[in-house]
């Protein structure tokens, strides 16, 4: 060991750097082999067309059906959404080259935040580069060691990571298990604030959180309710407001985080909407908000138009529901044989 240490000390800086790089390569290659061996290697398909129900993919001739995008309402390629993005690009530029609080807030950012709050029937809203950032920025800014957060065990990775960043006491309840949530709420009564955190629609299995029961328990035990609506905003509920509208508890959910990168145009961006004092606190303390560039104007323009389309008419939402019912009927009558592309 002593000889090895002396030998390493005598290496030139260049050779030591080369040795460190070789060590890194060995470690990383071992990790990659482990991923391949576990069958969890992820390959990226290269799309050569716009996003849509039918797409072109590099290496495959003709169009193929696309059932794996989160473009739930087809707005990623909607002509009015695209035109709104082009107009915002021409009027407000490619980007802000700044964070929001320095010189990165334009009128379109404030207008979109107001529109989001109005859409969700909340007091205020704050934009983030993504909903992952919104989840990373919420819990740490809001909760302290005096507080507690109670999280469904199958919540999205971004919720889990966001909760890890905060110093609150952490409770994990079994998936959709209201008896276990109640037991955890009873245990958490000794803390100042209690925040129940759940996905509205769980993206992997399609489960819908029992928000009526969650809100009932929250009221009984003096807790707040947080819902991540990324896989619900725009298409669940009679007018696309999400799972809280679907289940009739819009006035009982305290905080909503969601995305602009799925149903609402599909570009990028996320947000938190809720009480005005909370949003003001996030503008002062939420690190992903304070230290990230503002959303590009084109993205803001596209998302704003997507919301206009939803709030102007529920035709798009109803069309989505009709297509879903059509698929269910076709699948039930002939499982595995239904192959058609929605217009």
PDB file of N, CA, C and O in Angstrom, residues 67-132:
ATOM      1  N   UNK A  67     -48.865   5.717 -29.366  1.00  0.00           N
ATOM      2  CA  UNK A  67     -49.697   5.613 -28.168  1.00  0.00           C
ATOM      3  C   UNK A  67     -48.919   5.942 -26.893  1.00  0.00           C
ATOM      4  O   UNK A  67     -49.401   5.681 -25.790  1.00  0.00           O
ATOM      5  N   UNK A  68     -47.724   6.491 -27.017  1.00  0.00           N
ATOM      6  CA  UNK A  68     -46.910   6.678 -25.817  1.00  0.00           C
ATOM      7  C   UNK A  68     -46.605   8.134 -25.506  1.00  0.00           C
ATOM      8  O   UNK A  68     -45.903   8.428 -24.539  1.00  0.00           O
ATOM      9  N   UNK A  69     -47.123   9.086 -26.277  1.00  0.00           N
ATOM     10  CA  UNK A  69     -46.880  10.493 -25.969  1.00  0.00           C
ATOM     11  C   UNK A  69     -47.869  10.970 -24.913  1.00  0.00           C
ATOM     12  O   UNK A  69     -48.938  10.381 -24.713  1.00  0.00           O
ATOM     13  N   UNK A  70     -47.511  12.053 -24.233  1.00  0.00           N
ATOM     14  CA  UNK A  70     -48.419  12.700 -23.286  1.00  0.00           C
ATOM     15  C   UNK A  70     -49.151  13.875 -23.933  1.00  0.00           C
ATOM     16  O   UNK A  70     -49.651  14.756 -23.238  1.00  0.00           O
ATOM     17  N   UNK A  71     -49.224  13.841 -25.253  1.00  0.00           N
ATOM     18  CA  UNK A  71     -49.899  14.886 -26.026  1.00  0.00           C
ATOM     19  C   UNK A  71     -51.401  14.601 -26.024  1.00  0.00           C
ATOM     20  O   UNK A  71     -52.023  14.376 -27.056  1.00  0.00           O
ATOM     21  N   UNK A  72     -51.989  14.612 -24.823  1.00  0.00           N
ATOM     22  CA  UNK A  72     -53.330  14.071 -24.607  1.00  0.00           C
ATOM     23  C   UNK A  72     -54.401  14.706 -25.487  1.00  0.00           C
ATOM     24  O   UNK A  72     -55.343  14.036 -25.913  1.00  0.00           O
ATOM     25  N   UNK A  73     -54.298  16.007 -25.746  1.00  0.00           N
ATOM     26  CA  UNK A  73     -55.340  16.712 -26.494  1.00  0.00           C
ATOM     27  C   UNK A  73     -54.921  17.025 -27.931  1.00  0.00           C
ATOM     28  O   UNK A  73     -55.667  17.679 -28.660  1.00  0.00           O
ATOM     29  N   UNK A  74     -53.749  16.593 -28.325  1.00  0.00           N
ATOM     30  CA  UNK A  74     -53.277  16.868 -29.682  1.00  0.00           C
ATOM     31  C   UNK A  74     -52.889  18.311 -29.922  1.00  0.00           C
ATOM     32  O   UNK A  74     -52.802  18.753 -31.070  1.00  0.00           O
ATOM     33  N   UNK A  75     -52.614  19.075 -28.858  1.00  0.00           N
ATOM     34  CA  UNK A  75     -52.331  20.502 -29.013  1.00  0.00           C
ATOM     35  C   UNK A  75     -50.871  20.796 -29.363  1.00  0.00           C
ATOM     36  O   UNK A  75     -50.544  21.929 -29.705  1.00  0.00           O
ATOM     37  N   UNK A  76     -50.006  19.792 -29.286  1.00  0.00           N
ATOM     38  CA  UNK A  76     -48.594  20.031 -29.613  1.00  0.00           C
ATOM     39  C   UNK A  76     -48.416  20.531 -31.044  1.00  0.00           C
ATOM     40  O   UNK A  76     -47.468  21.271 -31.327  1.00  0.00           O
ATOM     41  N   UNK A  77     -49.306  20.106 -31.925  1.00  0.00           N
ATOM     42  CA  UNK A  77     -49.216  20.510 -33.330  1.00  0.00           C
ATOM     43  C   UNK A  77     -50.468  21.255 -33.789  1.00  0.00           C
ATOM     44  O   UNK A  77     -50.725  21.355 -34.991  1.00  0.00           O
ATOM     45  N   UNK A  78     -51.238  21.773 -32.850  1.00  0.00           N
ATOM     46  CA  UNK A  78     -52.439  22.531 -33.207  1.00  0.00           C
ATOM     47  C   UNK A  78     -52.024  23.827 -33.901  1.00  0.00           C
ATOM     48  O   UNK A  78     -51.153  24.557 -33.415  1.00  0.00           O
ATOM     49  N   UNK A  79     -52.612  24.148 -35.047  1.00  0.00           N
ATOM     50  CA  UNK A  79     -52.157  25.326 -35.812  1.00  0.00           C
ATOM     51  C   UNK A  79     -52.242  26.639 -35.032  1.00  0.00           C
ATOM     52  O   UNK A  79     -51.369  27.494 -35.157  1.00  0.00           O
ATOM     53  N   UNK A  80     -53.279  26.809 -34.211  1.00  0.00           N
ATOM     54  CA  UNK A  80     -53.387  28.045 -33.435  1.00  0.00           C
ATOM     55  C   UNK A  80     -52.326  28.120 -32.340  1.00  0.00           C
ATOM     56  O   UNK A  80     -51.809  29.206 -32.030  1.00  0.00           O
ATOM     57  N   UNK A  81     -51.986  26.989 -31.765  1.00  0.00           N
ATOM     58  CA  UNK A  81     -50.940  26.950 -30.734  1.00  0.00           C
ATOM     59  C   UNK A  81     -49.581  27.270 -31.367  1.00  0.00           C
ATOM     60  O   UNK A  81     -48.799  28.055 -30.823  1.00  0.00           O
ATOM     61  N   UNK A  82     -49.325  26.688 -32.518  1.00  0.00           N
ATOM     62  CA  UNK A  82     -48.059  26.955 -33.214  1.00  0.00           C
ATOM     63  C   UNK A  82     -47.959  28.429 -33.599  1.00  0.00           C
ATOM     64  O   UNK A  82     -46.917  29.074 -33.391  1.00  0.00           O
ATOM     65  N   UNK A  83     -49.023  28.977 -34.125  1.00  0.00           N
ATOM     66  CA  UNK A  83     -49.003  30.381 -34.542  1.00  0.00           C
ATOM     67  C   UNK A  83     -48.792  31.306 -33.349  1.00  0.00           C
ATOM     68  O   UNK A  83     -48.094  32.318 -33.441  1.00  0.00           O
ATOM     69  N   UNK A  84     -49.386  30.959 -32.203  1.00  0.00           N
ATOM     70  CA  UNK A  84     -49.185  31.774 -30.999  1.00  0.00           C
ATOM     71  C   UNK A  84     -47.732  31.756 -30.561  1.00  0.00           C
ATOM     72  O   UNK A  84     -47.197  32.778 -30.109  1.00  0.00           O
ATOM     73  N   UNK A  85     -47.080  30.604 -30.713  1.00  0.00           N
ATOM     74  CA  UNK A  85     -45.667  30.513 -30.385  1.00  0.00           C
ATOM     75  C   UNK A  85     -44.817  31.350 -31.308  1.00  0.00           C
ATOM     76  O   UNK A  85     -43.872  32.036 -30.873  1.00  0.00           O
ATOM     77  N   UNK A  86     -45.134  31.311 -32.603  1.00  0.00           N
ATOM     78  CA  UNK A  86     -44.401  32.114 -33.583  1.00  0.00           C
ATOM     79  C   UNK A  86     -44.572  33.605 -33.296  1.00  0.00           C
ATOM     80  O   UNK A  86     -43.601  34.387 -33.331  1.00  0.00           O
ATOM     81  N   UNK A  87     -45.782  34.011 -32.996  1.00  0.00           N
ATOM     82  CA  UNK A  87     -46.052  35.425 -32.711  1.00  0.00           C
ATOM     83  C   UNK A  87     -45.299  35.892 -31.464  1.00  0.00           C
ATOM     84  O   UNK A  87     -44.718  36.987 -31.446  1.00  0.00           O
ATOM     85  N   UNK A  88     -45.284  35.066 -30.427  1.00  0.00           N
ATOM     86  CA  UNK A  88     -44.560  35.427 -29.204  1.00  0.00           C
ATOM     87  C   UNK A  88     -43.056  35.495 -29.464  1.00  0.00           C
ATOM     88  O   UNK A  88     -42.362  36.374 -28.932  1.00  0.00           O
ATOM     89  N   UNK A  89     -42.561  34.597 -30.290  1.00  0.00           N
ATOM     90  CA  UNK A  89     -41.137  34.606 -30.643  1.00  0.00           C
ATOM     91  C   UNK A  89     -40.764  35.893 -31.356  1.00  0.00           C
ATOM     92  O   UNK A  89     -39.738  36.535 -31.047  1.00  0.00           O
ATOM     93  N   UNK A  90     -41.592  36.306 -32.298  1.00  0.00           N
ATOM     94  CA  UNK A  90     -41.311  37.517 -33.063  1.00  0.00           C
ATOM     95  C   UNK A  90     -41.440  38.780 -32.202  1.00  0.00           C
ATOM     96  O   UNK A  90     -40.653  39.719 -32.333  1.00  0.00           O
ATOM     97  N   UNK A  91     -42.423  38.798 -31.291  1.00  0.00           N
ATOM     98  CA  UNK A  91     -42.670  39.998 -30.504  1.00  0.00           C
ATOM     99  C   UNK A  91     -41.767  40.114 -29.286  1.00  0.00           C
ATOM    100  O   UNK A  91     -41.318  41.214 -28.932  1.00  0.00           O
ATOM    101  N   UNK A  92     -41.461  38.965 -28.629  1.00  0.00           N
ATOM    102  CA  UNK A  92     -40.743  39.007 -27.354  1.00  0.00           C
ATOM    103  C   UNK A  92     -39.346  38.397 -27.407  1.00  0.00           C
ATOM    104  O   UNK A  92     -38.631  38.424 -26.407  1.00  0.00           O
ATOM    105  N   UNK A  93     -38.962  37.837 -28.572  1.00  0.00           N
ATOM    106  CA  UNK A  93     -37.605  37.321 -28.713  1.00  0.00           C
ATOM    107  C   UNK A  93     -37.476  35.853 -28.376  1.00  0.00           C
ATOM    108  O   UNK A  93     -38.432  35.188 -27.967  1.00  0.00           O
ATOM    109  N   UNK A  94     -36.228  35.349 -28.520  1.00  0.00           N
ATOM    110  CA  UNK A  94     -35.970  33.925 -28.306  1.00  0.00           C
ATOM    111  C   UNK A  94     -35.915  33.560 -26.832  1.00  0.00           C
ATOM    112  O   UNK A  94     -36.239  32.438 -26.444  1.00  0.00           O
ATOM    113  N   UNK A  95     -35.468  34.484 -25.988  1.00  0.00           N
ATOM    114  CA  UNK A  95     -35.353  34.192 -24.569  1.00  0.00           C
ATOM    115  C   UNK A  95     -35.020  35.442 -23.786  1.00  0.00           C
ATOM    116  O   UNK A  95     -34.846  36.523 -24.357  1.00  0.00           O
ATOM    117  N   UNK A  96     -34.876  35.302 -22.480  1.00  0.00           N
ATOM    118  CA  UNK A  96     -34.653  36.449 -21.605  1.00  0.00           C
ATOM    119  C   UNK A  96     -33.218  36.558 -21.118  1.00  0.00           C
ATOM    120  O   UNK A  96     -32.816  37.602 -20.603  1.00  0.00           O
ATOM    121  N   UNK A  97     -32.447  35.483 -21.203  1.00  0.00           N
ATOM    122  CA  UNK A  97     -31.061  35.478 -20.719  1.00  0.00           C
ATOM    123  C   UNK A  97     -30.979  35.958 -19.274  1.00  0.00           C
ATOM    124  O   UNK A  97     -30.049  36.656 -18.881  1.00  0.00           O
ATOM    125  N   UNK A  98     -31.967  35.583 -18.473  1.00  0.00           N
ATOM    126  CA  UNK A  98     -32.031  36.064 -17.100  1.00  0.00           C
ATOM    127  C   UNK A  98     -33.009  35.222 -16.299  1.00  0.00           C
ATOM    128  O   UNK A  98     -33.898  34.572 -16.852  1.00  0.00           O
ATOM    129  N   UNK A  99     -32.822  35.272 -14.989  1.00  0.00           N
ATOM    130  CA  UNK A  99     -33.830  34.727 -14.095  1.00  0.00           C
ATOM    131  C   UNK A  99     -34.990  35.707 -13.997  1.00  0.00           C
ATOM    132  O   UNK A  99     -34.870  36.871 -14.382  1.00  0.00           O
ATOM    133  N   UNK A 100     -36.091  35.250 -13.424  1.00  0.00           N
ATOM    134  CA  UNK A 100     -37.281  36.088 -13.375  1.00  0.00           C
ATOM    135  C   UNK A 100     -37.061  37.363 -12.565  1.00  0.00           C
ATOM    136  O   UNK A 100     -37.509  38.448 -12.954  1.00  0.00           O
ATOM    137  N   UNK A 101     -36.377  37.276 -11.407  1.00  0.00           N
ATOM    138  CA  UNK A 101     -36.336  38.424 -10.503  1.00  0.00           C
ATOM    139  C   UNK A 101     -35.274  39.454 -10.887  1.00  0.00           C
ATOM    140  O   UNK A 101     -35.244  40.545 -10.325  1.00  0.00           O
ATOM    141  N   UNK A 102     -34.416  39.138 -11.853  1.00  0.00           N
ATOM    142  CA  UNK A 102     -33.422  40.140 -12.283  1.00  0.00           C
ATOM    143  C   UNK A 102     -33.994  40.957 -13.437  1.00  0.00           C
ATOM    144  O   UNK A 102     -34.358  42.113 -13.260  1.00  0.00           O
ATOM    145  N   UNK A 103     -34.088  40.386 -14.600  1.00  0.00           N
ATOM    146  CA  UNK A 103     -34.742  41.090 -15.714  1.00  0.00           C
ATOM    147  C   UNK A 103     -35.355  40.073 -16.674  1.00  0.00           C
ATOM    148  O   UNK A 103     -35.231  40.207 -17.891  1.00  0.00           O
ATOM    149  N   UNK A 104     -36.026  39.062 -16.100  1.00  0.00           N
ATOM    150  CA  UNK A 104     -36.556  37.982 -16.924  1.00  0.00           C
ATOM    151  C   UNK A 104     -38.059  37.824 -16.896  1.00  0.00           C
ATOM    152  O   UNK A 104     -38.571  36.773 -17.292  1.00  0.00           O
ATOM    153  N   UNK A 105     -38.769  38.846 -16.415  1.00  0.00           N
ATOM    154  CA  UNK A 105     -40.231  38.762 -16.380  1.00  0.00           C
ATOM    155  C   UNK A 105     -40.833  39.688 -17.423  1.00  0.00           C
ATOM    156  O   UNK A 105     -40.641  40.909 -17.365  1.00  0.00           O
ATOM    157  N   UNK A 106     -41.523  39.106 -18.381  1.00  0.00           N
ATOM    158  CA  UNK A 106     -42.234  39.881 -19.389  1.00  0.00           C
ATOM    159  C   UNK A 106     -43.735  39.863 -19.090  1.00  0.00           C
ATOM    160  O   UNK A 106     -44.220  39.068 -18.282  1.00  0.00           O
ATOM    161  N   UNK A 107     -44.452  40.712 -19.782  1.00  0.00           N
ATOM    162  CA  UNK A 107     -45.901  40.773 -19.583  1.00  0.00           C
ATOM    163  C   UNK A 107     -46.564  39.432 -19.875  1.00  0.00           C
ATOM    164  O   UNK A 107     -47.540  39.046 -19.207  1.00  0.00           O
ATOM    165  N   UNK A 108     -46.026  38.664 -20.829  1.00  0.00           N
ATOM    166  CA  UNK A 108     -46.648  37.385 -21.175  1.00  0.00           C
ATOM    167  C   UNK A 108     -46.485  36.368 -20.045  1.00  0.00           C
ATOM    168  O   UNK A 108     -47.340  35.494 -19.858  1.00  0.00           O
ATOM    169  N   UNK A 109     -45.402  36.450 -19.274  1.00  0.00           N
ATOM    170  CA  UNK A 109     -45.236  35.558 -18.131  1.00  0.00           C
ATOM    171  C   UNK A 109     -46.293  35.836 -17.072  1.00  0.00           C
ATOM    172  O   UNK A 109     -46.921  34.911 -16.541  1.00  0.00           O
ATOM    173  N   UNK A 110     -46.497  37.112 -16.766  1.00  0.00           N
ATOM    174  CA  UNK A 110     -47.506  37.480 -15.769  1.00  0.00           C
ATOM    175  C   UNK A 110     -48.910  37.127 -16.262  1.00  0.00           C
ATOM    176  O   UNK A 110     -49.748  36.662 -15.483  1.00  0.00           O
ATOM    177  N   UNK A 111     -49.164  37.339 -17.532  1.00  0.00           N
ATOM    178  CA  UNK A 111     -50.477  37.013 -18.087  1.00  0.00           C
ATOM    179  C   UNK A 111     -50.761  35.517 -18.012  1.00  0.00           C
ATOM    180  O   UNK A 111     -51.886  35.105 -17.701  1.00  0.00           O
ATOM    181  N   UNK A 112     -49.729  34.709 -18.310  1.00  0.00           N
ATOM    182  CA  UNK A 112     -49.919  33.264 -18.258  1.00  0.00           C
ATOM    183  C   UNK A 112     -50.142  32.800 -16.818  1.00  0.00           C
ATOM    184  O   UNK A 112     -50.999  31.939 -16.566  1.00  0.00           O
ATOM    185  N   UNK A 113     -49.415  33.358 -15.879  1.00  0.00           N
ATOM    186  CA  UNK A 113     -49.617  32.985 -14.475  1.00  0.00           C
ATOM    187  C   UNK A 113     -51.034  33.318 -14.021  1.00  0.00           C
ATOM    188  O   UNK A 113     -51.680  32.521 -13.324  1.00  0.00           O
ATOM    189  N   UNK A 114     -51.522  34.491 -14.410  1.00  0.00           N
ATOM    190  CA  UNK A 114     -52.898  34.864 -14.060  1.00  0.00           C
ATOM    191  C   UNK A 114     -53.906  33.923 -14.721  1.00  0.00           C
ATOM    192  O   UNK A 114     -54.922  33.537 -14.108  1.00  0.00           O
ATOM    193  N   UNK A 115     -53.614  33.523 -15.942  1.00  0.00           N
ATOM    194  CA  UNK A 115     -54.522  32.626 -16.677  1.00  0.00           C
ATOM    195  C   UNK A 115     -54.560  31.245 -16.028  1.00  0.00           C
ATOM    196  O   UNK A 115     -55.628  30.615 -15.918  1.00  0.00           O
ATOM    197  N   UNK A 116     -53.396  30.758 -15.577  1.00  0.00           N
ATOM    198  CA  UNK A 116     -53.323  29.459 -14.898  1.00  0.00           C
ATOM    199  C   UNK A 116     -54.130  29.494 -13.601  1.00  0.00           C
ATOM    200  O   UNK A 116     -54.903  28.573 -13.302  1.00  0.00           O
ATOM    201  N   UNK A 117     -53.947  30.555 -12.811  1.00  0.00           N
ATOM    202  CA  UNK A 117     -54.694  30.684 -11.556  1.00  0.00           C
ATOM    203  C   UNK A 117     -56.197  30.715 -11.820  1.00  0.00           C
ATOM    204  O   UNK A 117     -56.986  30.075 -11.109  1.00  0.00           O
ATOM    205  N   UNK A 118     -56.607  31.441 -12.859  1.00  0.00           N
ATOM    206  CA  UNK A 118     -58.028  31.518 -13.212  1.00  0.00           C
ATOM    207  C   UNK A 118     -58.545  30.150 -13.655  1.00  0.00           C
ATOM    208  O   UNK A 118     -59.651  29.735 -13.263  1.00  0.00           O
ATOM    209  N   UNK A 119     -57.757  29.456 -14.445  1.00  0.00           N
ATOM    210  CA  UNK A 119     -58.151  28.132 -14.944  1.00  0.00           C
ATOM    211  C   UNK A 119     -58.402  27.166 -13.789  1.00  0.00           C
ATOM    212  O   UNK A 119     -59.383  26.417 -13.782  1.00  0.00           O
ATOM    213  N   UNK A 120     -57.514  27.196 -12.796  1.00  0.00           N
ATOM    214  CA  UNK A 120     -57.631  26.275 -11.663  1.00  0.00           C
ATOM    215  C   UNK A 120     -58.486  26.837 -10.525  1.00  0.00           C
ATOM    216  O   UNK A 120     -58.630  26.172  -9.494  1.00  0.00           O
ATOM    217  N   UNK A 121     -58.990  28.065 -10.707  1.00  0.00           N
ATOM    218  CA  UNK A 121     -59.799  28.723  -9.677  1.00  0.00           C
ATOM    219  C   UNK A 121     -59.018  28.858  -8.370  1.00  0.00           C
ATOM    220  O   UNK A 121     -59.510  28.583  -7.274  1.00  0.00           O
ATOM    221  N   UNK A 122     -57.761  29.341  -8.517  1.00  0.00           N
ATOM    222  CA  UNK A 122     -56.884  29.587  -7.380  1.00  0.00           C
ATOM    223  C   UNK A 122     -56.503  31.068  -7.355  1.00  0.00           C
ATOM    224  O   UNK A 122     -56.777  31.820  -8.286  1.00  0.00           O
ATOM    225  N   UNK A 123     -55.845  31.483  -6.270  1.00  0.00           N
ATOM    226  CA  UNK A 123     -55.528  32.892  -6.083  1.00  0.00           C
ATOM    227  C   UNK A 123     -54.361  33.368  -6.939  1.00  0.00           C
ATOM    228  O   UNK A 123     -54.355  34.503  -7.419  1.00  0.00           O
ATOM    229  N   UNK A 124     -53.345  32.527  -7.120  1.00  0.00           N
ATOM    230  CA  UNK A 124     -52.143  32.970  -7.826  1.00  0.00           C
ATOM    231  C   UNK A 124     -51.417  31.754  -8.378  1.00  0.00           C
ATOM    232  O   UNK A 124     -51.737  30.608  -8.034  1.00  0.00           O
ATOM    233  N   UNK A 125     -50.422  32.010  -9.231  1.00  0.00           N
ATOM    234  CA  UNK A 125     -49.629  30.927  -9.815  1.00  0.00           C
ATOM    235  C   UNK A 125     -48.221  31.418 -10.093  1.00  0.00           C
ATOM    236  O   UNK A 125     -47.985  32.626 -10.262  1.00  0.00           O
ATOM    237  N   UNK A 126     -47.279  30.494 -10.149  1.00  0.00           N
ATOM    238  CA  UNK A 126     -45.879  30.800 -10.419  1.00  0.00           C
ATOM    239  C   UNK A 126     -45.341  29.791 -11.425  1.00  0.00           C
ATOM    240  O   UNK A 126     -45.596  28.586 -11.302  1.00  0.00           O
ATOM    241  N   UNK A 127     -44.612  30.266 -12.432  1.00  0.00           N
ATOM    242  CA  UNK A 127     -44.081  29.417 -13.486  1.00  0.00           C
ATOM    243  C   UNK A 127     -42.695  28.869 -13.132  1.00  0.00           C
ATOM    244  O   UNK A 127     -41.894  29.545 -12.475  1.00  0.00           O
ATOM    245  N   UNK A 128     -42.418  27.671 -13.626  1.00  0.00           N
ATOM    246  CA  UNK A 128     -41.107  27.023 -13.482  1.00  0.00           C
ATOM    247  C   UNK A 128     -40.682  26.464 -14.851  1.00  0.00           C
ATOM    248  O   UNK A 128     -41.526  26.286 -15.736  1.00  0.00           O
ATOM    249  N   UNK A 129     -39.398  26.140 -15.016  1.00  0.00           N
ATOM    250  CA  UNK A 129     -38.970  25.521 -16.276  1.00  0.00           C
ATOM    251  C   UNK A 129     -39.628  24.174 -16.549  1.00  0.00           C
ATOM    252  O   UNK A 129     -39.760  23.758 -17.690  1.00  0.00           O
ATOM    253  N   UNK A 130     -40.031  23.472 -15.485  1.00  0.00           N
ATOM    254  CA  UNK A 130     -40.719  22.193 -15.631  1.00  0.00           C
ATOM    255  C   UNK A 130     -41.475  21.915 -14.347  1.00  0.00           C
ATOM    256  O   UNK A 130     -41.243  22.561 -13.312  1.00  0.00           O
ATOM    257  N   UNK A 131     -42.364  20.926 -14.358  1.00  0.00           N
ATOM    258  CA  UNK A 131     -43.037  20.554 -13.119  1.00  0.00           C
ATOM    259  C   UNK A 131     -42.075  19.812 -12.194  1.00  0.00           C
ATOM    260  O   UNK A 131     -42.253  19.836 -10.975  1.00  0.00           O
ATOM    261  N   UNK A 132     -41.064  19.180 -12.751  1.00  0.00           N
ATOM    262  CA  UNK A 132     -40.030  18.593 -11.899  1.00  0.00           C
ATOM    263  C   UNK A 132     -39.425  19.690 -11.033  1.00  0.00           C
ATOM    264  O   UNK A 132     -39.213  19.521  -9.827  1.00  0.00           O
TER     265      UNK A 132
END
